[in-house]
mmCIF file of C-alpha atoms in Angstrom:
data_model
loop_
_atom_site.group_PDB
_atom_site.id
_atom_site.type_symbol
_atom_site.label_atom_id
_atom_site.label_comp_id
_atom_site.label_asym_id
_atom_site.label_seq_id
_atom_site.Cartn_x
_atom_site.Cartn_y
_atom_site.Cartn_z
ATOM 1 C CA UNK A 1 -6.725 -47.841 3.676
ATOM 2 C CA UNK A 2 -9.446 -46.157 1.829
ATOM 3 C CA UNK A 3 -12.377 -48.025 0.690
ATOM 4 C CA UNK A 4 -13.565 -46.688 -2.316
ATOM 5 C CA UNK A 5 -10.724 -45.971 -5.170
ATOM 6 C CA UNK A 6 -10.083 -42.615 -6.023
ATOM 7 C CA UNK A 7 -9.198 -41.639 -9.779
ATOM 8 C CA UNK A 8 -6.583 -38.655 -8.169
ATOM 9 C CA UNK A 9 -4.625 -36.489 -10.473
ATOM 10 C CA UNK A 10 -1.669 -34.668 -9.609
ATOM 11 C CA UNK A 11 -0.373 -32.482 -11.438
ATOM 12 C CA UNK A 12 3.415 -31.149 -9.660
ATOM 13 C CA UNK A 13 6.571 -30.233 -11.114
ATOM 14 C CA UNK A 14 9.164 -31.403 -8.484
ATOM 15 C CA UNK A 15 9.360 -34.964 -8.859
ATOM 16 C CA UNK A 16 9.872 -35.468 -5.191
ATOM 17 C CA UNK A 17 6.773 -34.175 -4.316
ATOM 18 C CA UNK A 18 4.771 -35.835 -7.440
ATOM 19 C CA UNK A 19 6.651 -39.019 -6.011
ATOM 20 C CA UNK A 20 5.889 -38.812 -2.998
ATOM 21 C CA UNK A 21 1.342 -38.209 -4.122
ATOM 22 C CA UNK A 22 2.107 -41.271 -6.143
ATOM 23 C CA UNK A 23 3.325 -44.027 -3.485
ATOM 24 C CA UNK A 24 1.420 -42.089 -0.466
ATOM 25 C CA UNK A 25 -1.880 -42.577 -2.848
ATOM 26 C CA UNK A 26 -1.609 -45.678 -3.746
ATOM 27 C CA UNK A 27 -0.609 -46.831 -0.586
ATOM 28 C CA UNK A 28 -4.170 -45.520 0.349
ATOM 29 C CA UNK A 29 -6.028 -47.127 -1.792
ATOM 30 C CA UNK A 30 -6.339 -44.689 -4.496
ATOM 31 C CA UNK A 31 -5.710 -44.345 -8.159
ATOM 32 C CA UNK A 32 -2.640 -41.414 -8.685
ATOM 33 C CA UNK A 33 -2.483 -40.285 -12.005
ATOM 34 C CA UNK A 34 0.914 -38.138 -11.389
ATOM 35 C CA UNK A 35 2.046 -35.099 -14.475
ATOM 36 C CA UNK A 36 3.974 -32.970 -13.827
ATOM 37 C CA UNK A 37 3.059 -30.205 -16.089
ATOM 38 C CA UNK A 38 0.342 -28.072 -16.942
ATOM 39 C CA UNK A 39 -0.092 -29.850 -20.299
ATOM 40 C CA UNK A 40 -0.774 -32.897 -20.063
ATOM 41 C CA UNK A 41 -2.276 -32.906 -17.646
ATOM 42 C CA UNK A 42 -5.709 -30.535 -19.388
ATOM 43 C CA UNK A 43 -5.031 -33.369 -22.070
ATOM 44 C CA UNK A 44 -5.268 -36.358 -19.345
ATOM 45 C CA UNK A 45 -8.488 -34.272 -18.417
ATOM 46 C CA UNK A 46 -10.339 -34.371 -21.753
ATOM 47 C CA UNK A 47 -9.970 -38.097 -21.953
ATOM 48 C CA UNK A 48 -10.941 -39.072 -18.552
ATOM 49 C CA UNK A 49 -12.424 -38.093 -15.280
ATOM 50 C CA UNK A 50 -11.299 -37.356 -11.744
ATOM 51 C CA UNK A 51 -12.423 -37.833 -8.212
ATOM 52 C CA UNK A 52 -9.691 -35.674 -7.064
ATOM 53 C CA UNK A 53 -6.994 -33.042 -8.386
ATOM 54 C CA UNK A 54 -4.260 -32.102 -6.689
ATOM 55 C CA UNK A 55 -2.628 -29.154 -7.910
ATOM 56 C CA UNK A 56 0.544 -27.129 -7.490
ATOM 57 C CA UNK A 57 0.030 -23.723 -8.387
ATOM 58 C CA UNK A 58 4.008 -22.936 -9.562
ATOM 59 C CA UNK A 59 3.530 -24.550 -13.123
ATOM 60 C CA UNK A 60 6.122 -24.128 -15.809
ATOM 61 C CA UNK A 61 5.042 -22.111 -18.574
ATOM 62 C CA UNK A 62 1.418 -22.225 -17.643
ATOM 63 C CA UNK A 63 -0.504 -19.587 -14.963
ATOM 64 C CA UNK A 64 -2.202 -21.979 -12.009
ATOM 65 C CA UNK A 65 -4.609 -19.531 -11.911
ATOM 66 C CA UNK A 66 -5.749 -20.598 -16.021
ATOM 67 C CA UNK A 67 -4.717 -24.304 -15.694
ATOM 68 C CA UNK A 68 -7.867 -23.817 -12.752
ATOM 69 C CA UNK A 69 -10.213 -22.224 -15.545
ATOM 70 C CA UNK A 70 -9.776 -24.235 -18.354
ATOM 71 C CA UNK A 71 -9.796 -27.708 -15.913
ATOM 72 C CA UNK A 72 -12.782 -26.284 -14.920
ATOM 73 C CA UNK A 73 -14.122 -25.891 -18.838
ATOM 74 C CA UNK A 74 -13.089 -29.623 -19.591
ATOM 75 C CA UNK A 75 -14.256 -30.651 -16.687
ATOM 76 C CA UNK A 76 -17.250 -28.512 -14.779
ATOM 77 C CA UNK A 77 -17.757 -29.932 -11.195
ATOM 78 C CA UNK A 78 -13.799 -30.780 -11.087
ATOM 79 C CA UNK A 79 -12.458 -30.627 -7.687
ATOM 80 C CA UNK A 80 -8.967 -29.052 -7.277
ATOM 81 C CA UNK A 81 -6.763 -28.606 -4.435
ATOM 82 C CA UNK A 82 -4.409 -26.453 -4.542
ATOM 83 C CA UNK A 83 -0.914 -27.365 -2.996
ATOM 84 C CA UNK A 84 1.404 -24.209 -2.911
ATOM 85 C CA UNK A 85 4.788 -23.589 -0.644
ATOM 86 C CA UNK A 86 3.133 -19.941 -0.868
ATOM 87 C CA UNK A 87 1.306 -18.739 2.066
ATOM 88 C CA UNK A 88 -1.997 -20.390 1.683
ATOM 89 C CA UNK A 89 -4.015 -17.611 3.378
ATOM 90 C CA UNK A 90 -3.216 -14.945 1.016
ATOM 91 C CA UNK A 91 -4.264 -17.379 -2.422
ATOM 92 C CA UNK A 92 -8.028 -17.689 -0.423
ATOM 93 C CA UNK A 93 -9.706 -15.409 -2.407
ATOM 94 C CA UNK A 94 -8.875 -15.708 -6.030
ATOM 95 C CA UNK A 95 -8.622 -19.589 -5.154
ATOM 96 C CA UNK A 96 -12.657 -18.623 -4.190
ATOM 97 C CA UNK A 97 -13.504 -17.145 -7.177
ATOM 98 C CA UNK A 98 -11.645 -19.872 -9.183
ATOM 99 C CA UNK A 99 -13.773 -22.069 -7.344
ATOM 100 C CA UNK A 100 -11.612 -24.888 -5.795
ATOM 101 C CA UNK A 101 -12.872 -26.403 -2.733
ATOM 102 C CA UNK A 102 -9.426 -26.721 -0.587
ATOM 103 C CA UNK A 103 -6.026 -26.231 -0.205
ATOM 104 C CA UNK A 104 -2.758 -28.156 1.115
ATOM 105 C CA UNK A 105 -0.179 -26.025 2.459
ATOM 106 C CA UNK A 106 2.820 -27.433 2.167
ATOM 107 C CA UNK A 107 5.575 -28.815 4.118
ATOM 108 C CA UNK A 108 2.446 -31.475 4.548
ATOM 109 C CA UNK A 109 2.422 -34.476 6.872
ATOM 110 C CA UNK A 110 0.501 -37.686 5.382
ATOM 111 C CA UNK A 111 -2.072 -37.189 7.405
ATOM 112 C CA UNK A 112 -2.858 -33.508 6.268
ATOM 113 C CA UNK A 113 -2.898 -35.852 2.047
ATOM 114 C CA UNK A 114 -5.449 -37.837 3.965
ATOM 115 C CA UNK A 115 -7.515 -35.967 5.757
ATOM 116 C CA UNK A 116 -8.375 -33.365 2.611
ATOM 117 C CA UNK A 117 -8.168 -36.369 0.226
ATOM 118 C CA UNK A 118 -11.144 -37.927 2.441
ATOM 119 C CA UNK A 119 -13.212 -34.568 2.888
ATOM 120 C CA UNK A 120 -13.213 -34.582 -0.828
ATOM 121 C CA UNK A 121 -14.118 -38.333 -1.317
ATOM 122 C CA UNK A 122 -17.048 -39.708 0.571
ATOM 123 C CA UNK B 1 -2.411 29.719 7.069
ATOM 124 C CA UNK B 2 -3.586 26.392 9.777
ATOM 125 C CA UNK B 3 -1.026 27.377 11.534
ATOM 126 C CA UNK B 4 1.222 30.389 13.025
ATOM 127 C CA UNK B 5 4.033 30.368 10.404
ATOM 128 C CA UNK B 6 7.400 31.530 11.594
ATOM 129 C CA UNK B 7 9.623 33.896 10.105
ATOM 130 C CA UNK B 8 12.497 35.681 10.343
ATOM 131 C CA UNK B 9 12.766 39.513 8.826
ATOM 132 C CA UNK B 10 16.217 40.070 8.992
ATOM 133 C CA UNK B 11 16.712 43.968 7.655
ATOM 134 C CA UNK B 12 18.846 46.594 9.244
ATOM 135 C CA UNK B 13 16.922 49.086 9.043
ATOM 136 C CA UNK B 14 14.501 48.486 12.774
ATOM 137 C CA UNK B 15 12.284 50.281 11.482
ATOM 138 C CA UNK B 16 11.324 49.182 9.084
ATOM 139 C CA UNK B 17 11.969 45.418 10.590
ATOM 140 C CA UNK B 18 9.514 45.699 12.781
ATOM 141 C CA UNK B 19 6.524 47.493 10.209
ATOM 142 C CA UNK B 20 7.398 44.453 8.274
ATOM 143 C CA UNK B 21 6.951 42.029 11.194
ATOM 144 C CA UNK B 22 3.565 43.649 12.222
ATOM 145 C CA UNK B 23 2.153 43.704 8.728
ATOM 146 C CA UNK B 24 2.694 39.545 8.884
ATOM 147 C CA UNK B 25 1.163 39.880 12.120
ATOM 148 C CA UNK B 26 -1.782 41.280 10.767
ATOM 149 C CA UNK B 27 -2.468 40.121 7.550
ATOM 150 C CA UNK B 28 -0.980 36.180 8.070
ATOM 151 C CA UNK B 29 -1.492 35.721 11.647
ATOM 152 C CA UNK B 30 2.852 35.284 11.400
ATOM 153 C CA UNK B 31 5.252 34.284 14.518
ATOM 154 C CA UNK B 32 7.927 36.800 13.939
ATOM 155 C CA UNK B 33 11.171 37.259 14.950
ATOM 156 C CA UNK B 34 13.727 39.919 14.104
ATOM 157 C CA UNK B 35 17.718 39.736 13.646
ATOM 158 C CA UNK B 36 19.756 42.548 12.692
ATOM 159 C CA UNK B 37 22.869 41.574 10.492
ATOM 160 C CA UNK B 38 23.439 38.142 9.042
ATOM 161 C CA UNK B 39 25.331 36.828 11.908
ATOM 162 C CA UNK B 40 22.563 37.534 13.657
ATOM 163 C CA UNK B 41 20.796 35.868 11.164
ATOM 164 C CA UNK B 42 22.618 32.965 10.768
ATOM 165 C CA UNK B 43 22.591 32.336 14.746
ATOM 166 C CA UNK B 44 18.846 32.267 14.500
ATOM 167 C CA UNK B 45 19.198 29.943 11.714
ATOM 168 C CA UNK B 46 20.562 28.198 13.649
ATOM 169 C CA UNK B 47 18.445 27.666 16.585
ATOM 170 C CA UNK B 48 15.054 27.489 14.838
ATOM 171 C CA UNK B 49 12.811 25.890 12.386
ATOM 172 C CA UNK B 50 11.715 28.695 10.888
ATOM 173 C CA UNK B 51 8.821 28.729 7.611
ATOM 174 C CA UNK B 52 10.240 31.996 5.784
ATOM 175 C CA UNK B 53 13.250 34.051 5.414
ATOM 176 C CA UNK B 54 12.376 38.130 5.005
ATOM 177 C CA UNK B 55 15.756 38.855 3.901
ATOM 178 C CA UNK B 56 17.379 42.036 3.002
ATOM 179 C CA UNK B 57 20.258 42.575 0.487
ATOM 180 C CA UNK B 58 21.826 45.386 1.711
ATOM 181 C CA UNK B 59 23.128 43.803 5.106
ATOM 182 C CA UNK B 60 26.133 45.867 7.108
ATOM 183 C CA UNK B 61 29.248 42.893 6.387
ATOM 184 C CA UNK B 62 27.871 40.045 4.236
ATOM 185 C CA UNK B 63 24.445 41.297 2.524
ATOM 186 C CA UNK B 64 21.503 38.953 1.093
ATOM 187 C CA UNK B 65 23.394 37.246 -1.589
ATOM 188 C CA UNK B 66 26.089 35.557 0.277
ATOM 189 C CA UNK B 67 23.894 35.284 2.929
ATOM 190 C CA UNK B 68 22.218 33.236 0.534
ATOM 191 C CA UNK B 69 24.969 31.360 -0.901
ATOM 192 C CA UNK B 70 25.873 30.710 2.389
ATOM 193 C CA UNK B 71 22.573 28.880 3.063
ATOM 194 C CA UNK B 72 22.808 26.816 -0.278
ATOM 195 C CA UNK B 73 26.520 25.284 0.484
ATOM 196 C CA UNK B 74 25.327 24.783 4.391
ATOM 197 C CA UNK B 75 22.129 22.130 2.265
ATOM 198 C CA UNK B 76 20.012 24.799 4.394
ATOM 199 C CA UNK B 77 16.514 25.556 2.560
ATOM 200 C CA UNK B 78 14.368 27.162 4.302
ATOM 201 C CA UNK B 79 12.272 29.579 1.550
ATOM 202 C CA UNK B 80 14.215 32.883 1.092
ATOM 203 C CA UNK B 81 12.518 36.631 -0.047
ATOM 204 C CA UNK B 82 14.786 38.918 -0.982
ATOM 205 C CA UNK B 83 14.231 42.744 -0.131
ATOM 206 C CA UNK B 84 15.971 44.800 -2.824
ATOM 207 C CA UNK B 85 16.077 48.950 -2.966
ATOM 208 C CA UNK B 86 14.359 50.166 -5.564
ATOM 209 C CA UNK B 87 15.757 50.051 -9.202
ATOM 210 C CA UNK B 88 17.508 47.070 -8.155
ATOM 211 C CA UNK B 89 15.823 44.371 -9.584
ATOM 212 C CA UNK B 90 19.477 42.875 -11.311
ATOM 213 C CA UNK B 91 20.209 42.129 -7.420
ATOM 214 C CA UNK B 92 17.299 40.551 -7.112
ATOM 215 C CA UNK B 93 17.399 38.821 -10.150
ATOM 216 C CA UNK B 94 20.936 37.313 -8.967
ATOM 217 C CA UNK B 95 18.966 36.588 -6.133
ATOM 218 C CA UNK B 96 16.280 33.957 -7.787
ATOM 219 C CA UNK B 97 19.354 32.413 -8.962
ATOM 220 C CA UNK B 98 20.538 32.064 -5.873
ATOM 221 C CA UNK B 99 18.147 30.148 -4.846
ATOM 222 C CA UNK B 100 15.796 32.445 -3.320
ATOM 223 C CA UNK B 101 12.237 31.869 -3.651
ATOM 224 C CA UNK B 102 10.723 35.849 -4.562
ATOM 225 C CA UNK B 103 12.090 39.118 -3.902
ATOM 226 C CA UNK B 104 9.888 42.934 -2.659
ATOM 227 C CA UNK B 105 11.343 45.643 -4.296
ATOM 228 C CA UNK B 106 11.213 48.601 -1.204
ATOM 229 C CA UNK B 107 8.538 50.444 -2.815
ATOM 230 C CA UNK B 108 4.950 52.166 -2.280
ATOM 231 C CA UNK B 109 3.478 49.179 -3.230
ATOM 232 C CA UNK B 110 5.780 46.701 -0.594
ATOM 233 C CA UNK B 111 2.926 46.934 1.868
ATOM 234 C CA UNK B 112 0.267 45.450 -0.580
ATOM 235 C CA UNK B 113 1.946 42.938 -2.211
ATOM 236 C CA UNK B 114 4.831 42.344 1.445
ATOM 237 C CA UNK B 115 1.453 40.141 2.519
ATOM 238 C CA UNK B 116 0.869 38.452 -0.874
ATOM 239 C CA UNK B 117 3.718 37.159 -1.443
ATOM 240 C CA UNK B 118 4.742 35.607 1.936
ATOM 241 C CA UNK B 119 1.798 33.931 1.943
ATOM 242 C CA UNK B 120 2.023 31.930 -1.706
ATOM 243 C CA UNK B 121 5.509 30.961 -1.129
ATOM 244 C CA UNK B 122 4.994 29.651 2.228
ATOM 245 C CA UNK B 123 1.272 27.310 0.378
ATOM 246 C CA UNK B 124 4.044 26.597 -2.716
ATOM 247 C CA UNK B 125 6.932 25.696 0.355
ATOM 248 C CA UNK B 126 3.853 23.948 2.264
ATOM 249 C CA UNK B 127 2.527 22.017 -1.174
ATOM 250 C CA UNK B 128 6.679 20.728 -1.906
ATOM 251 C CA UNK B 129 6.879 19.612 2.048
ATOM 252 C CA UNK B 130 4.073 17.664 0.842
ATOM 253 C CA UNK B 131 4.584 16.001 -2.207
ATOM 254 C CA UNK B 132 8.131 15.234 -0.488
ATOM 255 C CA UNK B 133 6.203 13.027 2.293
ATOM 256 C CA UNK B 134 4.427 11.776 -0.495
ATOM 257 C CA UNK B 135 7.539 10.557 -2.332
ATOM 258 C CA UNK B 136 9.321 8.880 0.795
ATOM 259 C CA UNK B 137 5.313 7.039 1.341
ATOM 260 C CA UNK B 138 5.859 6.198 -2.141
ATOM 261 C CA UNK B 139 9.312 4.966 -1.917
ATOM 262 C CA UNK B 140 9.251 2.926 1.657
ATOM 263 C CA UNK B 141 5.879 1.445 -0.083
ATOM 264 C CA UNK B 142 8.012 0.340 -2.698
ATOM 265 C CA UNK B 143 10.885 -1.331 -0.791
ATOM 266 C CA UNK B 144 7.957 -3.335 1.655
ATOM 267 C CA UNK B 145 6.515 -3.929 -1.720
ATOM 268 C CA UNK B 146 9.581 -5.874 -2.475
ATOM 269 C CA UNK B 147 9.538 -7.080 0.841
ATOM 270 C CA UNK B 148 6.910 -9.101 1.001
ATOM 271 C CA UNK B 149 7.654 -10.170 -2.618
ATOM 272 C CA UNK B 150 11.055 -11.787 -1.383
ATOM 273 C CA UNK B 151 9.195 -12.781 1.537
ATOM 274 C CA UNK B 152 6.572 -14.598 0.033
ATOM 275 C CA UNK B 153 8.856 -16.362 -2.789
ATOM 276 C CA UNK B 154 11.297 -17.567 -0.312
ATOM 277 C CA UNK B 155 8.408 -19.413 1.643
ATOM 278 C CA UNK B 156 7.743 -21.088 -1.774
ATOM 279 C CA UNK B 157 11.519 -21.728 -1.947
ATOM 280 C CA UNK B 158 11.838 -23.390 1.942
ATOM 281 C CA UNK B 159 8.413 -25.214 1.748
ATOM 282 C CA UNK B 160 8.485 -26.801 -1.030
ATOM 283 C CA UNK B 161 11.479 -28.878 -0.641
ATOM 284 C CA UNK B 162 10.610 -28.908 3.250
ATOM 285 C CA UNK B 163 7.575 -30.771 2.090
ATOM 286 C CA UNK B 164 9.422 -33.561 0.453
ATOM 287 C CA UNK B 165 11.709 -33.595 3.320
ATOM 288 C CA UNK B 166 8.871 -34.070 6.113
ATOM 289 C CA UNK B 167 6.706 -36.112 4.248
ATOM 290 C CA UNK B 168 9.290 -38.673 2.899
ATOM 291 C CA UNK B 169 10.039 -38.695 6.929
ATOM 292 C CA UNK B 170 6.543 -39.276 7.799
ATOM 293 C CA UNK B 171 6.427 -42.752 5.558
ATOM 294 C CA UNK B 172 9.473 -43.959 7.249
ATOM 295 C CA UNK B 173 8.114 -42.883 10.520
ATOM 296 C CA UNK B 174 5.616 -44.844 9.908
ATOM 297 C CA UNK B 175 7.506 -48.140 8.302
ATOM 298 C CA UNK B 176 10.043 -48.306 10.652
ATOM 299 C CA UNK B 177 9.593 -50.048 13.887
ATOM 300 C CA UNK B 178 13.260 -49.741 15.254
ATOM 301 C CA UNK B 179 13.043 -47.122 18.548
ATOM 302 C CA UNK B 180 17.067 -45.927 17.433
ATOM 303 C CA UNK B 181 15.667 -45.250 14.104
ATOM 304 C CA UNK B 182 12.646 -43.778 15.437
ATOM 305 C CA UNK B 183 13.881 -41.543 17.523
ATOM 306 C CA UNK B 184 16.576 -40.084 14.045
ATOM 307 C CA UNK B 185 13.276 -39.451 11.752
ATOM 308 C CA UNK B 186 11.614 -37.506 15.328
ATOM 309 C CA UNK B 187 14.595 -35.531 15.867
ATOM 310 C CA UNK B 188 14.320 -34.815 11.647
ATOM 311 C CA UNK B 189 10.691 -33.969 12.169
ATOM 312 C CA UNK B 190 10.803 -31.869 14.775
ATOM 313 C CA UNK B 191 13.370 -29.931 13.194
ATOM 314 C CA UNK B 192 11.659 -30.241 9.914
ATOM 315 C CA UNK B 193 8.815 -28.522 11.528
ATOM 316 C CA UNK B 194 10.324 -25.732 13.741
ATOM 317 C CA UNK B 195 11.787 -24.144 10.446
ATOM 318 C CA UNK B 196 8.067 -24.586 9.212
ATOM 319 C CA UNK B 197 6.772 -22.344 11.894
ATOM 320 C CA UNK B 198 9.694 -19.838 11.296
ATOM 321 C CA UNK B 199 8.496 -19.889 7.670
ATOM 322 C CA UNK B 200 5.358 -19.305 8.509
ATOM 323 C CA UNK B 201 5.624 -16.990 11.387
ATOM 324 C CA UNK B 202 7.903 -14.802 8.203
ATOM 325 C CA UNK B 203 5.340 -14.465 5.789
ATOM 326 C CA UNK B 204 3.059 -13.466 8.009
ATOM 327 C CA UNK B 205 5.475 -10.886 9.284
ATOM 328 C CA UNK B 206 4.930 -9.338 5.864
ATOM 329 C CA UNK B 207 1.310 -8.827 4.309
ATOM 330 C CA UNK B 208 1.840 -9.081 0.761
ATOM 331 C CA UNK B 209 -0.427 -7.441 -1.683
ATOM 332 C CA UNK B 210 0.624 -10.126 -4.417
ATOM 333 C CA UNK B 211 1.583 -13.251 -4.978
ATOM 334 C CA UNK B 212 4.678 -13.251 -7.309
ATOM 335 C CA UNK B 213 3.548 -16.346 -9.081
ATOM 336 C CA UNK B 214 3.797 -14.745 -13.292
ATOM 337 C CA UNK B 215 2.431 -16.032 -16.392
ATOM 338 C CA UNK B 216 4.519 -19.193 -17.713
ATOM 339 C CA UNK B 217 5.165 -20.202 -14.017
ATOM 340 C CA UNK B 218 7.304 -19.502 -11.309
ATOM 341 C CA UNK B 219 10.453 -16.976 -11.460
ATOM 342 C CA UNK B 220 13.725 -19.263 -11.907
ATOM 343 C CA UNK B 221 12.037 -21.658 -13.764
ATOM 344 C CA UNK B 222 10.572 -20.806 -16.916
ATOM 345 C CA UNK B 223 12.075 -23.262 -18.884
ATOM 346 C CA UNK B 224 10.132 -25.602 -18.151
ATOM 347 C CA UNK B 225 12.389 -28.134 -16.979
ATOM 348 C CA UNK B 226 11.293 -30.766 -14.523
ATOM 349 C CA UNK B 227 12.972 -29.381 -11.242
ATOM 350 C CA UNK B 228 14.164 -32.243 -8.768
ATOM 351 C CA UNK B 229 14.757 -30.232 -5.430
ATOM 352 C CA UNK B 230 16.838 -33.423 -4.603
ATOM 353 C CA UNK B 231 19.982 -32.360 -6.058
ATOM 354 C CA UNK B 232 19.274 -28.657 -4.727
ATOM 355 C CA UNK B 233 22.584 -27.722 -2.597
#
């Protein structure tokens, strides 16, 4: 259990992965806000501040990179971790250009999620 | 020419053929072989790969046009320059229709024009071959790109449901203390990891140039409907 409760936005269109994040981050003592689309994420981000964002790059309708840019416009300095089933190394260059803080390669285990969360929510 | 072109001179007038060959050796540094008849020519062409054939029309038994026709039928694309006698330009035109690259009239200008025409045809053929190679390379690149996209999409489509299997198995492993349950879960976890390793290796066999994430979401999920991978077959 993490000593500090963090507000973590999870943007993931796959129901089971979304539910996993919700359950697991709560069990770790955090406050996850899970949404299934970029539009809802952007809307909520206008009213709330996040300590960390887990973003699935392959979202319906909107391009994941555009979503990152918009999130950064709304909340400069926002920490975004890309979660993806695509090979992460092919996304690194564009990710760094967009200022994402990390990548979480699917499939991941609980320790992977914990480690990324702890690393960026000191 | 970078290397000596290999030219076959097919002429039943042996002396004219030899002089032609000598001219090509002296002016184009060509390597020259000779044939006196169509049969000899076919034998030579069957045994070696020539850069150019200098073919006399008036050969005994099988004339130059018939020989050209034979090459076409056999799919032999060796560049041919037809030699014709004076006043036989009609034959030359026919030869061009049958696929000859050019023709030479055996007149006073023959010895001057010969190296120029042969050199041009050889250069054009070289350019043609280069273009062919480039087209083949382009087709290969396109094929590889297509394969990359398939592999990358495949890895995404496997990794996402695998994330659900492994993360949930991990949760159960943390919650369940019963050794008999844990043994089964460990097997699921171990097999899932193996699949993950295979997908990783596969996705790194090819180096994808671009990620196939399109504007408006990934292919196959453009409707915006919520995905529930638990129901997938």
